[in-house]
Tab-separated table of C-alpha atoms in Angstrom:
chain	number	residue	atom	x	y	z
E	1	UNK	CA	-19.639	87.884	50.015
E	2	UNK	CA	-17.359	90.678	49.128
E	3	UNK	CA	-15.478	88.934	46.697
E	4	UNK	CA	-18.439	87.225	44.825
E	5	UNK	CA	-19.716	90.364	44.557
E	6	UNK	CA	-16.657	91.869	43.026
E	7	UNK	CA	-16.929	89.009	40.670
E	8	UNK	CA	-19.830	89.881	39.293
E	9	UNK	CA	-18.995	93.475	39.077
E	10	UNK	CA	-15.760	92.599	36.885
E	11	UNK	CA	-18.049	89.710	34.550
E	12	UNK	CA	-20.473	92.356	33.960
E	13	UNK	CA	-17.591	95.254	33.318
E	14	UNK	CA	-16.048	92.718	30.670
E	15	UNK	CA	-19.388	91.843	29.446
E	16	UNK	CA	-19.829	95.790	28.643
E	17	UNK	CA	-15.998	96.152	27.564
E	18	UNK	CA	-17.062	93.887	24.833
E	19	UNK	CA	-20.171	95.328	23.603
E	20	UNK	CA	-19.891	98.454	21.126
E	21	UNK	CA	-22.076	99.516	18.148
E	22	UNK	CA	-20.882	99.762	15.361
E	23	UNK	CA	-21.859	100.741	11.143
E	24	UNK	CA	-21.286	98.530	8.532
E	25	UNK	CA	-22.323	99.436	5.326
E	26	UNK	CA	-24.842	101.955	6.374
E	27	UNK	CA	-26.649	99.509	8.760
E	28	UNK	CA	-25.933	100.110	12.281
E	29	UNK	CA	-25.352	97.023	15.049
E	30	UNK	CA	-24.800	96.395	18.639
E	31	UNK	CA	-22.199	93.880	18.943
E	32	UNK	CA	-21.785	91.659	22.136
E	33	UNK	CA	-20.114	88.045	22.071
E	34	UNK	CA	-19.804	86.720	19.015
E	35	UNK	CA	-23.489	88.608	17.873
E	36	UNK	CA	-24.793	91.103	16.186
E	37	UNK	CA	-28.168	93.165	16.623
E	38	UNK	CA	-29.924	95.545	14.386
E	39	UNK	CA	-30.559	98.989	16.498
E	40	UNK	CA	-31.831	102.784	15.599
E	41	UNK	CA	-28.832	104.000	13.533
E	42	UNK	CA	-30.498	106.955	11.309
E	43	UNK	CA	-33.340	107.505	8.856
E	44	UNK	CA	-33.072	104.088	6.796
E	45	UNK	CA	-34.706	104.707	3.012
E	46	UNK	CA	-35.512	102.588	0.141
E	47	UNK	CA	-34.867	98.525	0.110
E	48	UNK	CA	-32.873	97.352	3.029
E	49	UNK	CA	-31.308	93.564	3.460
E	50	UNK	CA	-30.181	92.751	6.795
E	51	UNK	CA	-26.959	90.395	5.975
E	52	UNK	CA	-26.908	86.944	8.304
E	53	UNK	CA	-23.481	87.653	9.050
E	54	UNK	CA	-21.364	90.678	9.268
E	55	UNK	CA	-17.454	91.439	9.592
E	56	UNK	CA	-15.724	94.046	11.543
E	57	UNK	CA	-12.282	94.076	11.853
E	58	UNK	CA	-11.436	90.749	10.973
E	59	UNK	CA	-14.238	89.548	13.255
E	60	UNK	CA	-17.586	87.733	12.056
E	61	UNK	CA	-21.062	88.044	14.025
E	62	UNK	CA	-24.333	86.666	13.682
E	63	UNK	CA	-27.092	88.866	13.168
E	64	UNK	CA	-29.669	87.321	15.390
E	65	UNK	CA	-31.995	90.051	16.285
E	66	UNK	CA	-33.844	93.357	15.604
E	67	UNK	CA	-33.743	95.784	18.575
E	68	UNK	CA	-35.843	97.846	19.800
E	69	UNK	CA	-37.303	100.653	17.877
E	70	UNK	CA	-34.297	100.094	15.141
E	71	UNK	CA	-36.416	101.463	12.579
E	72	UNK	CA	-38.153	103.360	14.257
E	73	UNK	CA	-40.348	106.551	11.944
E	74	UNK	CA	-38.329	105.716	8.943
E	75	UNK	CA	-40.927	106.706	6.967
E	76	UNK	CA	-38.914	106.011	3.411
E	77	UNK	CA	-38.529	102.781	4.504
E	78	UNK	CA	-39.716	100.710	1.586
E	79	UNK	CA	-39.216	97.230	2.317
E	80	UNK	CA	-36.859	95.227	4.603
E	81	UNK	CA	-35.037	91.414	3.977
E	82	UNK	CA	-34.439	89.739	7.123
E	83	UNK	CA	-32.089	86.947	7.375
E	84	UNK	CA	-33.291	83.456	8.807
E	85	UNK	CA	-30.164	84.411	11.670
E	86	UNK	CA	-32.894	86.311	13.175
E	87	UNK	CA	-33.846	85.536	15.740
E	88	UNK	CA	-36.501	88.029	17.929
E	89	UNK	CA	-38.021	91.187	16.442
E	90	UNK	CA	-38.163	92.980	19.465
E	91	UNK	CA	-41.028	96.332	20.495
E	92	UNK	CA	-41.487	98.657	18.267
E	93	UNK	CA	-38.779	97.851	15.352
E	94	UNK	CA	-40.951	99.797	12.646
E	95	UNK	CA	-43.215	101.570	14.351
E	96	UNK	CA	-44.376	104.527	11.631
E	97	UNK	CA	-42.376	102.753	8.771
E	98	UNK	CA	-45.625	104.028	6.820
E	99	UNK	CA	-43.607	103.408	3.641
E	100	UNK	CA	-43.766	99.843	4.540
E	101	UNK	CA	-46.110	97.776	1.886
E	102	UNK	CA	-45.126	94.017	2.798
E	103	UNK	CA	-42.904	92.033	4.626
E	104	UNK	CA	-42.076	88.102	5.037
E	105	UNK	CA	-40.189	86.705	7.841
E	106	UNK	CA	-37.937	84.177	6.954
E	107	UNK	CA	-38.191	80.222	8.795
E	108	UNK	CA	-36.169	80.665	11.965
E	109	UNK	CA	-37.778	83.553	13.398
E	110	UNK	CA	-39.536	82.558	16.900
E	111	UNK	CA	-40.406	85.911	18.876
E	112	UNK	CA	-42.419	88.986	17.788
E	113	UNK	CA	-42.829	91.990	20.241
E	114	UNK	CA	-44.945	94.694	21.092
E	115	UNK	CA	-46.027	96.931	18.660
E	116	UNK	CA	-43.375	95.948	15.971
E	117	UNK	CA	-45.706	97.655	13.110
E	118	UNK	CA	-47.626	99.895	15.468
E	119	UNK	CA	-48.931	102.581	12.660
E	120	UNK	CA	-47.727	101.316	9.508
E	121	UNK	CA	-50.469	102.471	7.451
E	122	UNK	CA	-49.483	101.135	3.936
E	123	UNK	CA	-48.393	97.926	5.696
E	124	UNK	CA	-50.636	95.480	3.415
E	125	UNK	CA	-49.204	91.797	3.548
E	126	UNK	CA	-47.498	90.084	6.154
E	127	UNK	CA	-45.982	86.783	6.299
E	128	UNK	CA	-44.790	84.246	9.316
E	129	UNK	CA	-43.126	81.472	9.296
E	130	UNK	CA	-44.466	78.244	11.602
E	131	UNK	CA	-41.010	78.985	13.650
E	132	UNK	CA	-43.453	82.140	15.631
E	133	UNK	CA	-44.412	81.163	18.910
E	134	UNK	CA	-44.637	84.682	20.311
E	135	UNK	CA	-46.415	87.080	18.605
E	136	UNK	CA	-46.677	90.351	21.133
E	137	UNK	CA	-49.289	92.506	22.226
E	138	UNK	CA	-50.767	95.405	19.494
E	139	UNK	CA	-48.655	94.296	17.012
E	140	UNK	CA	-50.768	95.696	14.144
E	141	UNK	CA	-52.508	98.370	15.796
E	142	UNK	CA	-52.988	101.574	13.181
E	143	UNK	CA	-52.104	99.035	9.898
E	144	UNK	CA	-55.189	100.832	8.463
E	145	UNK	CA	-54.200	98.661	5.082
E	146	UNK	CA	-53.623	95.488	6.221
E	147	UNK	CA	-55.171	93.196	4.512
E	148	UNK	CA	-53.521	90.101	4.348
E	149	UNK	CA	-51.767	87.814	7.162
E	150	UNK	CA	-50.120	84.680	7.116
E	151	UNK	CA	-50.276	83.060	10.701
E	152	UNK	CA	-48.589	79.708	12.120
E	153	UNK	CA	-50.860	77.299	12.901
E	154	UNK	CA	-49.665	76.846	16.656
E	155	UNK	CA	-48.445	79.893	18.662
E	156	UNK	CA	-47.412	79.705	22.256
E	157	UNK	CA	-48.299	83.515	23.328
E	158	UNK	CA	-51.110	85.554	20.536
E	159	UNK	CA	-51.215	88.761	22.543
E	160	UNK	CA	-53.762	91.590	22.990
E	161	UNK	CA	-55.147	94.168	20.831
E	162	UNK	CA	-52.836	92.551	17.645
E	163	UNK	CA	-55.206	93.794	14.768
E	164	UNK	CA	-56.529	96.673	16.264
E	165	UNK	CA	-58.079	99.123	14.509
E	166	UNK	CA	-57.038	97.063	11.113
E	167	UNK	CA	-59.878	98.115	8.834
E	168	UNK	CA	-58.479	97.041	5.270
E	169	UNK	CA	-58.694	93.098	7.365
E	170	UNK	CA	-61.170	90.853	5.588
E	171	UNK	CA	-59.850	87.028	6.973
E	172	UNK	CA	-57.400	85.667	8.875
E	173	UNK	CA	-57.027	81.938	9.977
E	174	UNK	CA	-56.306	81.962	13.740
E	175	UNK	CA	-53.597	79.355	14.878
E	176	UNK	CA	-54.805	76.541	16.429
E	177	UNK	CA	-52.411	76.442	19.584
E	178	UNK	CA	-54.150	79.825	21.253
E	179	UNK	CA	-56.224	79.225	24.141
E	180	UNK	CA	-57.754	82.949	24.298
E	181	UNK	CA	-58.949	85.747	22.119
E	182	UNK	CA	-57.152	88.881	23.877
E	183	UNK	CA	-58.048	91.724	24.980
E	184	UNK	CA	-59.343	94.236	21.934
E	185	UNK	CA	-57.351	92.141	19.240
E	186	UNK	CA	-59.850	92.519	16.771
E	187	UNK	CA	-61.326	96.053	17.601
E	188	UNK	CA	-62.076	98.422	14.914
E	189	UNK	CA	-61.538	95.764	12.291
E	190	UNK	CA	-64.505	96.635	10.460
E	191	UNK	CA	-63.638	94.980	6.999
E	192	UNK	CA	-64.038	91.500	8.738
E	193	UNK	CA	-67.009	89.401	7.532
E	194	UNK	CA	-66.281	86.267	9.218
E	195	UNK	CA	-63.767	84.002	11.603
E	196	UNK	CA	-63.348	80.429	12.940
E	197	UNK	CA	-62.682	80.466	16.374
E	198	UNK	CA	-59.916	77.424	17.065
E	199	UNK	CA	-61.681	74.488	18.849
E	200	UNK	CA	-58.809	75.274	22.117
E	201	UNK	CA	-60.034	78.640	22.694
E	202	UNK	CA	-62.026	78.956	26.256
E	203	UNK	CA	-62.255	83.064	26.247
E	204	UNK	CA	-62.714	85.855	24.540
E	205	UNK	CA	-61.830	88.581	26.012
E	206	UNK	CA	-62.959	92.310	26.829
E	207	UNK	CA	-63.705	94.375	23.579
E	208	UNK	CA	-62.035	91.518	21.410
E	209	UNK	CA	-63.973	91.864	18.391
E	210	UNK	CA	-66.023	95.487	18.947
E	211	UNK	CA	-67.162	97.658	16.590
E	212	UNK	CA	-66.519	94.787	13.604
E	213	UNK	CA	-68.584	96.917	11.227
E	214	UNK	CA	-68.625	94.022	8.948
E	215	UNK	CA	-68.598	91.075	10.630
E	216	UNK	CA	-71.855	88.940	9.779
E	217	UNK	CA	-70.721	85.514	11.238
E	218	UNK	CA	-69.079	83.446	13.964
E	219	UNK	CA	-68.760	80.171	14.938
E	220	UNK	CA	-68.029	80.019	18.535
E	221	UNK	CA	-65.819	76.715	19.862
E	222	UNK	CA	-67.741	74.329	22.113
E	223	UNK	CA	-65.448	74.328	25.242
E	224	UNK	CA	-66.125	78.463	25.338
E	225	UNK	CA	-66.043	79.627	29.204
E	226	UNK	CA	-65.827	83.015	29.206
E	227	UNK	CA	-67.231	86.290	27.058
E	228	UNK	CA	-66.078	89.440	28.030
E	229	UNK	CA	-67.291	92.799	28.406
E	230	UNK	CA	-68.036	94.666	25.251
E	231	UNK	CA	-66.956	91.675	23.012
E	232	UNK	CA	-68.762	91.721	20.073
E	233	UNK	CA	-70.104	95.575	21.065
E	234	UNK	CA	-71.411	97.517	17.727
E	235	UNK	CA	-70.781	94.337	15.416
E	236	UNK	CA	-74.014	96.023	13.683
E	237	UNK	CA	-74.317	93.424	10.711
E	238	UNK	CA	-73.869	90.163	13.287
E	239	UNK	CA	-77.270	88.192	12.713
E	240	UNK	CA	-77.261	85.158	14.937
E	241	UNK	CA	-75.087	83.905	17.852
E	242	UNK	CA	-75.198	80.566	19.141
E	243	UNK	CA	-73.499	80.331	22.691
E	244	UNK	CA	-72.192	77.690	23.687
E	245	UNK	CA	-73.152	75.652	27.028
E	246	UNK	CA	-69.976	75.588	28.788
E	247	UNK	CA	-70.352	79.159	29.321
E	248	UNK	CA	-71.973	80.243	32.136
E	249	UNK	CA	-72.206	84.564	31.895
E	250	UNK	CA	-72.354	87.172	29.586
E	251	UNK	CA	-70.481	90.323	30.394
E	252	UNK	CA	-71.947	94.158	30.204
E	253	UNK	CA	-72.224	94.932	26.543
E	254	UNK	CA	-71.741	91.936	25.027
E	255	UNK	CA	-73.925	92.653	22.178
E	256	UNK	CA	-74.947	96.065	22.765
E	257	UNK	CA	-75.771	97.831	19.740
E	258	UNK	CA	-75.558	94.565	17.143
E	259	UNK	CA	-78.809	95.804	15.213
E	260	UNK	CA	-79.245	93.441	12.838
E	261	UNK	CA	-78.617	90.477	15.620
E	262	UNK	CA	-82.320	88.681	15.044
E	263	UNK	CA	-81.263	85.283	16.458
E	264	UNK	CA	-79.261	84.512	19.748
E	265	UNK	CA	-79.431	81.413	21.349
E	266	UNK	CA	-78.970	81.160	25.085
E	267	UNK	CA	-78.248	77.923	26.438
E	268	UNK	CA	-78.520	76.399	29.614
E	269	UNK	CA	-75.930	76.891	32.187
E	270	UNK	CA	-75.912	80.774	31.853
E	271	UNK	CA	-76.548	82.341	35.392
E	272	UNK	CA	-75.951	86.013	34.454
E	273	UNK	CA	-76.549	88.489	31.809
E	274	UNK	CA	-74.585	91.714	32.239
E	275	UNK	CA	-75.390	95.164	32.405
E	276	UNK	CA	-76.397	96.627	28.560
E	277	UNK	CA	-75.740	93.156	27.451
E	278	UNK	CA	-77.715	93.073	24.582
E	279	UNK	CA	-78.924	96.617	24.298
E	280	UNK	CA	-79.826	98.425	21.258
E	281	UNK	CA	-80.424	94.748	19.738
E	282	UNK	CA	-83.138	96.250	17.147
E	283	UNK	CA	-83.445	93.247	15.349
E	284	UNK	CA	-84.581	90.642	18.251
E	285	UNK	CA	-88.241	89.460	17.899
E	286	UNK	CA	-87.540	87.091	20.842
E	287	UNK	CA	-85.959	85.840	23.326
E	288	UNK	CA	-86.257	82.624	25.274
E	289	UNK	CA	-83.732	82.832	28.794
E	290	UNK	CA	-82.632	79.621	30.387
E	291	UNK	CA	-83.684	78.453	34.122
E	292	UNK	CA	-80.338	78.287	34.902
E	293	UNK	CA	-80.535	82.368	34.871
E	294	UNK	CA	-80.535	84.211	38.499
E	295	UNK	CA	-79.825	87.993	37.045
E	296	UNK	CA	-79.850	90.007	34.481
E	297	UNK	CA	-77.979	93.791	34.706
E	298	UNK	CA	-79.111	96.965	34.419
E	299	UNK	CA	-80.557	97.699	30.804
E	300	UNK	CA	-79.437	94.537	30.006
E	301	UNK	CA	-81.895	94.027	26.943
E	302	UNK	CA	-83.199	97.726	26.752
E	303	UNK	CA	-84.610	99.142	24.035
E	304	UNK	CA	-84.494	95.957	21.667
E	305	UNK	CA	-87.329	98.083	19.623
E	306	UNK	CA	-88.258	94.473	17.916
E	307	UNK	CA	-88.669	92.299	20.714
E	308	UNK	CA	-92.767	90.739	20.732
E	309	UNK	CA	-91.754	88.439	23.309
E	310	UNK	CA	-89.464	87.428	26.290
E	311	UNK	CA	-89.840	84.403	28.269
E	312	UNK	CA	-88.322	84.526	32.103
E	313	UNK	CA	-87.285	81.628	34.061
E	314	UNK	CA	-89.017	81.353	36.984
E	315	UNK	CA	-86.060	80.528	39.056
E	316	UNK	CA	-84.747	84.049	38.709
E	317	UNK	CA	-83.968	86.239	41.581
E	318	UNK	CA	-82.885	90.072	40.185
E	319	UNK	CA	-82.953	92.380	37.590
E	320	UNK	CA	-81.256	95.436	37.454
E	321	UNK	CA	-82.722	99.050	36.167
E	322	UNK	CA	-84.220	99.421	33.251
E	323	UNK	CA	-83.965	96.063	32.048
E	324	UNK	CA	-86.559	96.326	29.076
E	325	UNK	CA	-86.915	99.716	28.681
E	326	UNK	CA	-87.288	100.968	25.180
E	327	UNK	CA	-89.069	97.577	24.144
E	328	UNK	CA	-91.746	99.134	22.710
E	329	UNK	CA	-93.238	96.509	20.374
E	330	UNK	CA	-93.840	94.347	23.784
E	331	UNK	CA	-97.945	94.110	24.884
E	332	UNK	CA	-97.174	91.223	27.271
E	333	UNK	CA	-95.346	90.157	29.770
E	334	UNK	CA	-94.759	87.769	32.883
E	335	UNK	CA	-92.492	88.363	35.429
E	336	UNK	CA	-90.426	85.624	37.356
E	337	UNK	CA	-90.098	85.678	40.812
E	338	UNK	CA	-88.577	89.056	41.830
E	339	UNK	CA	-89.511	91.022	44.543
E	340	UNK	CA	-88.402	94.297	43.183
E	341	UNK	CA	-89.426	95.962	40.065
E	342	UNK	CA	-86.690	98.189	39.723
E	343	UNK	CA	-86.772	101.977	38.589
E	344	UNK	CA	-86.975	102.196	34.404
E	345	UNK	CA	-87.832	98.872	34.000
E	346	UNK	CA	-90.905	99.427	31.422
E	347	UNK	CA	-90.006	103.208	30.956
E	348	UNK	CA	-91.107	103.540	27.299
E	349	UNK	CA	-92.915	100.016	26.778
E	350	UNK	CA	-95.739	102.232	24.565
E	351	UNK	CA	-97.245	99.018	23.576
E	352	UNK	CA	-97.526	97.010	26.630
E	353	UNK	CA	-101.057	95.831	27.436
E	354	UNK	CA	-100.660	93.434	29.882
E	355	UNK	CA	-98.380	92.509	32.664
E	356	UNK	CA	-98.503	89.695	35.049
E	357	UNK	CA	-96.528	89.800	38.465
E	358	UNK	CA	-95.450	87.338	40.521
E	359	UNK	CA	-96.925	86.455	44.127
E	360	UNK	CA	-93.471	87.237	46.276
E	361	UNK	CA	-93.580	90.874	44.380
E	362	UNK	CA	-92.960	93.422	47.677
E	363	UNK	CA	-92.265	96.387	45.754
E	364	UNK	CA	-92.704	98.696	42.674
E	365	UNK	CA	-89.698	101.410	41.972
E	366	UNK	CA	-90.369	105.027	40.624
E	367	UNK	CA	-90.466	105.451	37.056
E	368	UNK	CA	-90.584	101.749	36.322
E	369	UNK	CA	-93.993	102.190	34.263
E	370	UNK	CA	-93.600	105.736	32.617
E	371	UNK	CA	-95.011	106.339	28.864
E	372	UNK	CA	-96.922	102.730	29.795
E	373	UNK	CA	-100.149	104.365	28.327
E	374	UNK	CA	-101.500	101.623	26.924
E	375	UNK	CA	-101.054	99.085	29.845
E	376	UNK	CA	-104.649	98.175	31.434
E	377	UNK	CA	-104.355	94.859	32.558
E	378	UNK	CA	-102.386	94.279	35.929
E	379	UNK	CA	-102.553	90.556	37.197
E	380	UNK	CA	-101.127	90.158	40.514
E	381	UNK	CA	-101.189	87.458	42.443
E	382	UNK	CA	-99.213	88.463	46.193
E	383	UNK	CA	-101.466	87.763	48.800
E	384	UNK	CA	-100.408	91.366	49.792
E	385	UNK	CA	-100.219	93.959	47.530
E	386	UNK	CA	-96.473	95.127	46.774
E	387	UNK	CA	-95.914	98.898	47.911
E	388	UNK	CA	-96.003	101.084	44.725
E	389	UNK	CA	-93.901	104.033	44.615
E	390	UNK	CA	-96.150	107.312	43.665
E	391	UNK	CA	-94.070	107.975	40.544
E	392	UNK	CA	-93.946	104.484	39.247
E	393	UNK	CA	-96.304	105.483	36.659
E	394	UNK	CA	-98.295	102.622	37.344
E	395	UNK	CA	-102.373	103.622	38.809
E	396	UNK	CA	-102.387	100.929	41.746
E	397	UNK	CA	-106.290	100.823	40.796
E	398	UNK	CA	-105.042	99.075	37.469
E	399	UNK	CA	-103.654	95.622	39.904
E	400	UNK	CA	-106.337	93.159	39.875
């Protein structure tokens, strides 16, 4: 044991006896084997070409790689040639390179890090070649001018947050190998009008499209599973949604705050709506739910100041608070089969005129009916009458 480990200790000792950095004409490289990498070296200016090869002492090695942070704040960076040696651009290589205005990477390239143009604001065009299979995680993020990519069409990793907060971003063709929309990759990318989801894509993920100022379409892929949280949150000029069947919940603030959404279609198969899901949904006239749903979260479709009309499966079990409070334009309504009417749920409903409750109803919350004034007509039909709370702001003498 002693001796393999002594082994080791004496590869790794020659490994590091090999290794040195060194400058050659101005560019500075870490040298191990027969390689070459690109590291931090000094405040690089103006037009820079990385050479394929480079000689030191009599010795040639392969550039194959950008380390990380390598360029790191040069902010008088202009533009950089890469080889097609290259290899890997690894995290951070020009993070704050804000003299940066476009940059193509040559066939041969396969892996992109984290953050390699975190905060390149004049960043503006950017090209791959179909060798990427890895493009990282916030790889954009801060490219306030962006406003032209050039993706492969089949990636093996698209990471999170890539074009975040990209605002100069009007299109961008999505590859077709990705299985998932990450986390945020879109957010902020409010010069967006419209994008294809790829047919292989099953989720979208938490905040992956939010506050898309801009965005007035999307065509959702039929085998979609999953919608997270906050996914299309504040996309204020979306006007219709059509969700697919093979998804089967919609996550707290899905479309909370889209105010011009007038049109969402809600297919069967969906067994929960999440909390604020589709709050502050102005433009909704109506909305038709699917017996397939059980519960719907608090606030969930609150103060949709449009909505005429809402139609409730009668399999459903729950509601959270507050579920249509706000939704003032509504004068009737029948509830499904809950037993609770939970606190806020018609707080604000000035227009509501009549309500009809179901016969299993066992209980009325406070506050559920407050600024009801115009609500007169109470149809109950519990063989008992449910226990009203004395703040509900409903007059038990109105239940008929």
């Amino acid at each position: 044991m002693r001796k393999l480990l002594l082994a080791m200790i004496l590869c790794l000792w020659g490994i590091a006896a090999n290794a040195q950095e060194v400058n050659v004409n101005g560019i500075q490289y870490y040298l191990t084997g027969n390689n070459a990498s690109v590291m931090k070296g000094g405040d690089y200016k103006g037009d820079i070409t990385i050479p394929a090869t480079i000689t030191y002492e009599g010795a040639t090695y392969n550039v194959i790689e950008i380390l990380r942070s390598a360029f790191y704040n040069c902010t008088e960076l202009s533009s950089i040639t890469l080889p097609s040696s290259i290899d890997q651009v690894l995290d951070w290589a020009f993070e704050g390179c804000t003299g940066l205005t476009t940059v193509t990477f040559p066939e041969g390239v396969r892996f992109i890090g984290n953050s390699v143009f975190y905060n390149c604001t004049n960043l503006s065009s950017v090209t791959f070649p179909e060798s990427v299979t890895h493009i990282g995680d916030w790889v954009f993020e801060g490219c306030s001018s962006l406003k032209t990519v050039i993706l492969p069409k089949e990636v093996d990793y698209f990471g999170r947050g890539v074009f975040w907060d990209c605002g100069s971003l009007t299109e961008v063709t999505l590859p077709e190998g990705i299985n998932k929309i990450g986390e945020s990759t879109f957010y902020n990318c409010c010069g967006l009008t419209s994008i294809t989801i790829p047919s292989g894509v099953t989720s979208i993920e938490n905040s992956a499209f939010a506050e898309c100022g801009g965005l007035t379409s999307i065509v959702l892929p039929g085998g979609l599973k999953e919608i997270g949280e906050s996914a299309f949150y504040y996309c204020g000029r979306l006007t219709s949604i059509d969700i697919p069947s093979s998804v089967t919940s919609i996550g707290n603030f899905t479309f909370c705050n889209c105010s011009n959404l007038a049109s969402v279609t809600i297919p069967e198969g969906i067994t929960t709506i999440g909390e604020y899901a589709f709050q502050l949904c102005s433009s909704l006239d109506s909305l038709i739910l699917p017996e397939s749903l059980t519960h719907i979260g608090e606030r969930g479709i609150s103060y949709c100041s449009n909505l005429t009309s809402i139609t409730f499966p009668k399999s459903m079990e729950s509601f959270g608070e507050g579920i249509l409070e706000g939704c003032s334009r509504l004068t009737f309504v029948k509830l499904p089969a809950i037993e609770t009417i939970a606190k806020y749920t018609f707080n604000f409903c000035t227009n509501l005129e009549t309500l009809v409750l179901p016969a299993n109803l066992e209980s009325i919350e406070n506050s559920s009916f407050t600024h009801c004034q115009k609500l007169y007509d109470v149809y109950c039909y519990a063989t008992q009458a449910p226990t009203v709370e004395s703040n509900s702001g409903l007059n038990i003498s109105e239940i008929t």
